[in-house]
Short mmCIF file of C-alpha atoms in Angstrom, two decimals:
data_model
loop_
_atom_site.label_atom_id
_atom_site.label_comp_id
_atom_site.label_asym_id
_atom_site.label_seq_id
_atom_site.Cartn_x
_atom_site.Cartn_y
_atom_site.Cartn_z
CA UNK A 1 19.16 -1.98 7.60
CA UNK A 2 17.34 -3.98 10.23
CA UNK A 3 19.37 -4.31 13.39
CA UNK A 4 17.51 -7.34 14.71
CA UNK A 5 19.49 -10.57 14.87
CA UNK A 6 16.87 -13.28 14.70
CA UNK A 7 13.81 -12.20 12.78
CA UNK A 8 10.37 -12.70 14.31
CA UNK A 9 8.39 -15.52 12.73
CA UNK A 10 5.97 -13.03 11.16
CA UNK A 11 8.66 -10.90 9.51
CA UNK A 12 9.16 -11.17 5.73
CA UNK A 13 12.39 -12.88 4.64
CA UNK A 14 15.60 -10.94 4.16
CA UNK A 15 16.07 -10.08 0.49
CA UNK A 16 19.80 -10.65 0.15
CA UNK A 17 21.73 -10.79 -3.09
CA UNK A 18 22.59 -14.37 -3.99
CA UNK A 19 19.63 -15.75 -2.04
CA UNK A 20 16.87 -13.74 -3.71
CA UNK A 21 15.13 -16.69 -5.35
CA UNK A 22 14.88 -18.64 -2.07
CA UNK A 23 13.70 -15.57 -0.16
CA UNK A 24 10.97 -14.77 -2.66
CA UNK A 25 9.85 -18.39 -2.72
CA UNK A 26 9.60 -18.31 1.09
CA UNK A 27 7.63 -15.05 0.86
CA UNK A 28 5.24 -16.57 -1.67
CA UNK A 29 4.59 -19.61 0.52
CA UNK A 30 4.01 -17.41 3.56
CA UNK A 31 1.53 -15.20 1.73
CA UNK A 32 -0.28 -18.14 0.17
CA UNK A 33 -0.41 -20.13 3.40
CA UNK A 34 -1.85 -17.32 5.53
CA UNK A 35 -4.02 -15.47 3.01
CA UNK A 36 -5.36 -18.31 0.84
CA UNK A 37 -9.12 -18.48 0.87
CA UNK A 38 -9.51 -15.11 2.58
CA UNK A 39 -11.28 -13.49 -0.35
CA UNK A 40 -12.37 -16.64 -2.18
CA UNK A 41 -11.75 -14.97 -5.53
CA UNK A 42 -13.69 -11.79 -4.68
CA UNK A 43 -11.30 -8.91 -5.21
CA UNK A 44 -13.90 -6.45 -3.92
CA UNK A 45 -12.68 -7.47 -0.47
CA UNK A 46 -9.29 -5.82 -1.02
CA UNK A 47 -10.54 -2.38 -2.01
CA UNK A 48 -14.32 -2.20 -2.32
CA UNK A 49 -15.41 -0.10 -5.23
CA UNK A 50 -18.16 0.19 -7.81
CA UNK A 51 -18.18 -2.16 -10.76
CA UNK A 52 -20.39 -2.36 -13.81
CA UNK A 53 -22.72 -5.28 -13.15
CA UNK A 54 -25.84 -4.77 -10.98
CA UNK A 55 -25.92 -6.73 -7.75
CA UNK A 56 -28.34 -6.99 -4.82
CA UNK A 57 -30.17 -4.10 -3.17
CA UNK A 58 -29.54 -3.19 0.47
CA UNK A 59 -30.70 -0.53 2.92
CA UNK A 60 -29.12 2.87 2.46
CA UNK A 61 -26.37 3.73 4.97
CA UNK A 62 -25.12 7.27 5.68
CA UNK A 63 -22.22 7.98 3.34
CA UNK A 64 -23.45 5.72 0.52
CA UNK A 65 -23.32 7.12 -3.00
CA UNK A 66 -26.82 8.47 -3.71
CA UNK A 67 -26.25 7.84 -7.42
CA UNK A 68 -26.72 4.14 -6.65
CA UNK A 69 -30.19 4.59 -5.14
CA UNK A 70 -32.63 1.90 -6.26
CA UNK A 71 -35.83 3.91 -6.53
CA UNK A 72 -38.01 0.93 -7.42
CA UNK A 73 -37.08 -0.97 -4.25
CA UNK A 74 -37.23 2.25 -2.23
CA UNK A 75 -40.80 2.90 -3.39
CA UNK A 76 -41.87 -0.69 -2.78
CA UNK A 77 -40.43 -0.90 0.75
CA UNK A 78 -40.82 2.80 1.73
CA UNK A 79 -37.19 2.64 2.95
CA UNK A 80 -34.19 4.05 1.05
CA UNK A 81 -32.24 1.29 -0.73
CA UNK A 82 -29.15 1.31 -2.91
CA UNK A 83 -28.17 -1.18 -5.58
CA UNK A 84 -24.82 -2.91 -5.07
CA UNK A 85 -22.59 -3.34 -8.10
CA UNK A 86 -20.35 -6.28 -8.82
CA UNK A 87 -16.83 -5.65 -10.03
CA UNK A 88 -15.80 -6.56 -13.54
CA UNK A 89 -14.76 -10.18 -13.79
CA UNK A 90 -11.28 -9.30 -14.99
CA UNK A 91 -9.26 -6.95 -12.81
CA UNK A 92 -6.17 -5.08 -13.91
CA UNK A 93 -4.01 -4.05 -10.97
CA UNK A 94 -1.16 -1.59 -11.21
CA UNK A 95 1.24 -0.91 -8.35
CA UNK A 96 3.51 2.09 -7.87
CA UNK A 97 6.34 0.88 -5.62
CA UNK A 98 8.59 3.40 -3.90
CA UNK A 99 12.03 1.91 -3.26
CA UNK A 100 13.84 5.19 -2.64
CA UNK A 101 16.65 5.54 -0.10
CA UNK A 102 14.37 6.14 2.90
CA UNK A 103 12.99 2.60 2.42
CA UNK A 104 16.48 1.11 2.96
CA UNK A 105 15.98 1.40 6.68
CA UNK A 106 14.54 -0.74 9.43
CA UNK A 107 15.08 -1.15 13.16
CA UNK A 108 12.61 -3.93 13.94
CA UNK A 109 11.73 -7.17 12.15
CA UNK A 110 12.81 -6.08 8.65
CA UNK A 111 13.61 -3.09 6.49
CA UNK A 112 10.87 -0.95 5.01
CA UNK A 113 12.00 -2.02 1.53
CA UNK A 114 11.47 -5.69 2.39
CA UNK A 115 8.05 -4.86 3.84
CA UNK A 116 7.08 -2.88 0.73
CA UNK A 117 7.93 -5.87 -1.47
CA UNK A 118 6.03 -8.16 0.90
CA UNK A 119 3.03 -5.85 0.54
CA UNK A 120 3.31 -6.11 -3.24
CA UNK A 121 3.39 -9.92 -2.94
CA UNK A 122 0.16 -9.83 -0.90
CA UNK A 123 -1.54 -7.54 -3.43
CA UNK A 124 -0.54 -9.90 -6.23
CA UNK A 125 -1.95 -12.88 -4.35
CA UNK A 126 -5.21 -11.17 -3.35
CA UNK A 127 -5.93 -10.00 -6.89
CA UNK A 128 -4.85 -13.19 -8.68
CA UNK A 129 -7.17 -15.52 -10.57
CA UNK A 130 -9.31 -15.57 -13.69
CA UNK A 131 -8.08 -13.19 -16.32
CA UNK A 132 -6.69 -10.72 -13.79
CA UNK A 133 -3.44 -8.94 -14.64
CA UNK A 134 -0.74 -7.29 -12.55
CA UNK A 135 1.73 -4.58 -13.57
CA UNK A 136 4.02 -2.15 -11.76
CA UNK A 137 6.07 1.00 -11.95
CA UNK A 138 9.01 0.96 -9.54
CA UNK A 139 11.31 3.84 -8.59
CA UNK A 140 14.46 3.86 -6.48
CA UNK A 141 14.68 7.64 -6.71
CA UNK A 142 17.25 7.44 -9.50
CA UNK A 143 15.59 5.37 -12.21
CA UNK A 144 12.06 4.25 -13.06
CA UNK A 145 11.25 0.66 -14.04
CA UNK A 146 8.00 -0.13 -15.87
CA UNK A 147 6.73 -3.69 -15.78
CA UNK A 148 3.73 -4.33 -18.10
CA UNK A 149 0.52 -5.85 -16.77
CA UNK A 150 0.04 -9.52 -17.58
CA UNK A 151 -1.74 -12.47 -16.02
CA UNK A 152 -0.68 -15.77 -14.53
CA UNK A 153 1.11 -16.84 -11.38
CA UNK A 154 4.44 -17.30 -13.17
CA UNK A 155 4.33 -13.73 -14.41
CA UNK A 156 3.37 -12.39 -10.97
CA UNK A 157 6.37 -14.26 -9.56
CA UNK A 158 8.65 -12.76 -12.20
CA UNK A 159 7.27 -9.26 -11.54
CA UNK A 160 7.97 -9.61 -7.83
CA UNK A 161 11.51 -10.76 -8.46
CA UNK A 162 12.17 -7.97 -10.93
CA UNK A 163 10.90 -5.45 -8.36
CA UNK A 164 13.03 -6.95 -5.59
CA UNK A 165 16.13 -6.77 -7.83
CA UNK A 166 15.78 -3.04 -8.52
CA UNK A 167 19.16 -1.63 -7.38
CA UNK A 168 19.41 0.08 -4.02
CA UNK A 169 19.86 3.82 -4.61
CA UNK A 170 23.07 5.58 -3.62
CA UNK A 171 22.93 7.87 -0.60
CA UNK A 172 21.68 11.29 -1.62
CA UNK A 173 19.30 10.02 -4.33
CA UNK A 174 16.04 11.75 -3.50
CA UNK A 175 12.79 10.06 -4.47
CA UNK A 176 9.75 12.08 -5.59
CA UNK A 177 6.53 10.21 -4.85
CA UNK A 178 4.47 12.60 -6.96
CA UNK A 179 6.54 11.73 -10.03
CA UNK A 180 6.15 8.00 -9.36
CA UNK A 181 2.36 8.31 -9.00
CA UNK A 182 2.22 10.40 -12.16
CA UNK A 183 4.11 7.65 -13.98
CA UNK A 184 1.38 5.25 -12.91
CA UNK A 185 -1.38 7.66 -13.96
CA UNK A 186 -0.02 8.35 -17.44
CA UNK A 187 -0.56 6.98 -19.94
CA UNK A 188 -4.19 6.31 -18.89
CA UNK A 189 -4.76 2.66 -18.17
CA UNK A 190 -7.78 0.40 -18.17
CA UNK A 191 -10.00 0.98 -15.14
CA UNK A 192 -9.02 -1.29 -12.28
CA UNK A 193 -7.08 -1.17 -9.02
CA UNK A 194 -4.16 1.19 -8.41
CA UNK A 195 -1.89 0.54 -5.42
CA UNK A 196 0.71 3.02 -4.15
CA UNK A 197 3.31 1.54 -1.77
CA UNK A 198 5.56 4.03 0.04
CA UNK A 199 6.61 5.31 3.45
CA UNK A 200 5.07 8.68 2.46
CA UNK A 201 7.92 10.58 4.11
CA UNK A 202 9.03 13.93 2.75
CA UNK A 203 6.95 16.64 1.14
CA UNK A 204 3.23 16.00 0.81
CA UNK A 205 2.89 17.10 -2.82
CA UNK A 206 1.35 13.99 -4.39
CA UNK A 207 -2.33 14.87 -3.89
CA UNK A 208 -3.07 15.97 -7.45
CA UNK A 209 -1.57 12.83 -9.00
CA UNK A 210 -3.32 10.59 -6.45
CA UNK A 211 -6.63 12.33 -7.06
CA UNK A 212 -6.21 11.69 -10.77
CA UNK A 213 -5.68 7.98 -10.07
CA UNK A 214 -8.70 7.84 -7.77
CA UNK A 215 -10.94 9.40 -10.41
CA UNK A 216 -10.36 6.45 -12.71
CA UNK A 217 -9.41 3.52 -10.46
CA UNK A 218 -10.07 2.02 -7.05
CA UNK A 219 -7.10 3.35 -5.09
CA UNK A 220 -5.19 1.71 -2.24
CA UNK A 221 -2.31 3.40 -0.41
CA UNK A 222 -0.01 1.12 1.59
CA UNK A 223 2.04 3.14 4.07
CA UNK A 224 5.17 1.41 5.34
CA UNK A 225 6.32 2.60 8.79
CA UNK A 226 9.29 1.88 11.05
CA UNK A 227 9.20 2.71 14.79
CA UNK A 228 12.06 5.17 14.32
CA UNK A 229 9.97 7.11 11.82
CA UNK A 230 7.68 8.12 14.66
CA UNK A 231 9.87 8.26 17.77
CA UNK A 232 13.50 8.63 18.79
CA UNK A 233 15.00 6.28 21.38
CA UNK A 234 16.82 7.62 24.40
CA UNK A 235 20.38 6.82 23.30
CA UNK A 236 22.28 9.95 24.24
CA UNK A 237 24.32 11.56 21.47
CA UNK A 238 23.74 10.05 18.04
CA UNK A 239 24.52 10.90 14.42
CA UNK A 240 21.38 11.19 12.29
CA UNK A 241 21.56 10.84 8.52
CA UNK A 242 18.99 11.69 5.85
CA UNK A 243 19.48 8.95 3.23
CA UNK A 244 17.78 10.98 0.49
CA UNK A 245 19.94 14.10 0.88
CA UNK A 246 23.09 12.71 2.47
CA UNK A 247 22.94 15.37 5.20
CA UNK A 248 24.13 14.34 8.64
CA UNK A 249 23.67 15.92 12.02
CA UNK A 250 24.85 15.00 15.49
CA UNK A 251 22.14 15.40 18.10
CA UNK A 252 21.58 14.57 21.74
CA UNK A 253 18.30 12.77 22.29
CA UNK A 254 17.06 14.86 25.18
CA UNK A 255 13.48 14.38 26.46
CA UNK A 256 12.52 17.69 24.81
CA UNK A 257 13.96 16.67 21.43
CA UNK A 258 12.21 13.30 21.62
CA UNK A 259 8.87 14.96 22.37
CA UNK A 260 9.30 17.45 19.54
CA UNK A 261 10.29 14.70 17.10
CA UNK A 262 7.32 12.53 18.10
CA UNK A 263 4.92 15.49 17.75
CA UNK A 264 6.28 16.40 14.30
CA UNK A 265 6.14 12.77 13.14
CA UNK A 266 2.57 12.36 14.42
CA UNK A 267 1.50 15.57 12.69
CA UNK A 268 3.04 14.38 9.41
CA UNK A 269 1.32 11.00 9.59
CA UNK A 270 -2.00 12.64 10.44
CA UNK A 271 -1.65 14.89 7.43
CA UNK A 272 -0.80 11.94 5.17
CA UNK A 273 -3.88 10.06 6.43
CA UNK A 274 -6.10 13.12 5.96
CA UNK A 275 -4.85 13.75 2.41
CA UNK A 276 -5.32 10.10 1.47
CA UNK A 277 -8.93 10.31 2.68
CA UNK A 278 -9.45 13.47 0.63
CA UNK A 279 -8.23 11.85 -2.57
CA UNK A 280 -10.45 8.82 -1.99
CA UNK A 281 -7.77 6.24 -1.21
CA UNK A 282 -8.17 3.25 1.08
CA UNK A 283 -5.31 3.39 3.58
CA UNK A 284 -3.41 0.36 4.88
CA UNK A 285 -0.53 0.82 7.34
CA UNK A 286 2.15 -1.87 7.60
CA UNK A 287 4.84 -1.61 10.29
CA UNK A 288 8.22 -3.28 10.53
CA UNK A 289 7.49 -4.13 14.17
CA UNK A 290 4.08 -5.72 13.56
CA UNK A 291 2.69 -8.90 12.02
CA UNK A 292 2.13 -7.49 8.54
CA UNK A 293 -0.07 -10.33 7.27
CA UNK A 294 -2.33 -10.06 10.34
CA UNK A 295 -2.61 -6.32 9.61
CA UNK A 296 -3.61 -7.06 6.01
CA UNK A 297 -6.21 -9.59 7.16
CA UNK A 298 -7.75 -7.06 9.57
CA UNK A 299 -7.82 -4.43 6.82
CA UNK A 300 -9.47 -6.74 4.30
CA UNK A 301 -12.09 -7.99 6.75
CA UNK A 302 -12.93 -4.45 7.84
CA UNK A 303 -13.28 -3.29 4.23
CA UNK A 304 -15.53 -6.21 3.34
CA UNK A 305 -17.68 -5.61 6.42
CA UNK A 306 -17.97 -1.90 5.67
CA UNK A 307 -18.86 -2.53 2.03
CA UNK A 308 -21.62 -4.95 3.01
CA UNK A 309 -23.18 -2.38 5.33
CA UNK A 310 -21.87 -3.79 8.63
CA UNK A 311 -20.10 -1.92 11.39
CA UNK A 312 -16.34 -1.55 10.84
#
């Protein structure tokens, strides 16, 4: 759990039993107040991807899909051009939300679980409107909850509350991200946006399932990180516990141990980022010690700029 007394203003609200409705209402107002108008109904800004309707032509940029070359404009201008595509007017978004035991941890503004649910709230807001629908598969490492995709703000609110009320797993309940992603991939769903929210700790064995999602959908991975996932503080002798195995070990946080831990954590995160690139996922990192909505805004603006041919 978060050890901070007074939460920073930017931190998502504490999701406590008995006050869940008020906390989620506060979260909704925060998301709406700071993100409203950002995309102006254009869900391409969240995760740019090809649609089915032809749009405007623009100059070819290195890395563009050559299958979208507009040969008529290219011949007329003598410069390579590609044809933009506009996303389908109705978007179906599915989220795979990892609420396994490692998410029940946080040493800064909030727990990783609270930040994961806040990320889901932002996704719901950014993809809302028109005939868009939102659904989710949620796992706490012990049981899987499927929430069908439907439209409307009331339903999105109910989906968020149902996700937040998924029971905390007992210590020793190990979550398998690959199984959660596979649950999102099968049965095959209508083409749309797939979002995977996790801390991506543990074995990196989810590539095949993620690649399958990416082949059919625009794919966004939201990685939730706590400072203690990447570095150990200098606190002398401390008891470390793995919440997903129940194993405990007493260690002394020597300078050497701290360097080795930081190097191993950095290597793991680099591998996660590299594998997400390989499977074609957009990658958003949210930290418990950072203004998460500001991070989302920067991500969205950068994606929109990159998709329009600007410099990210």
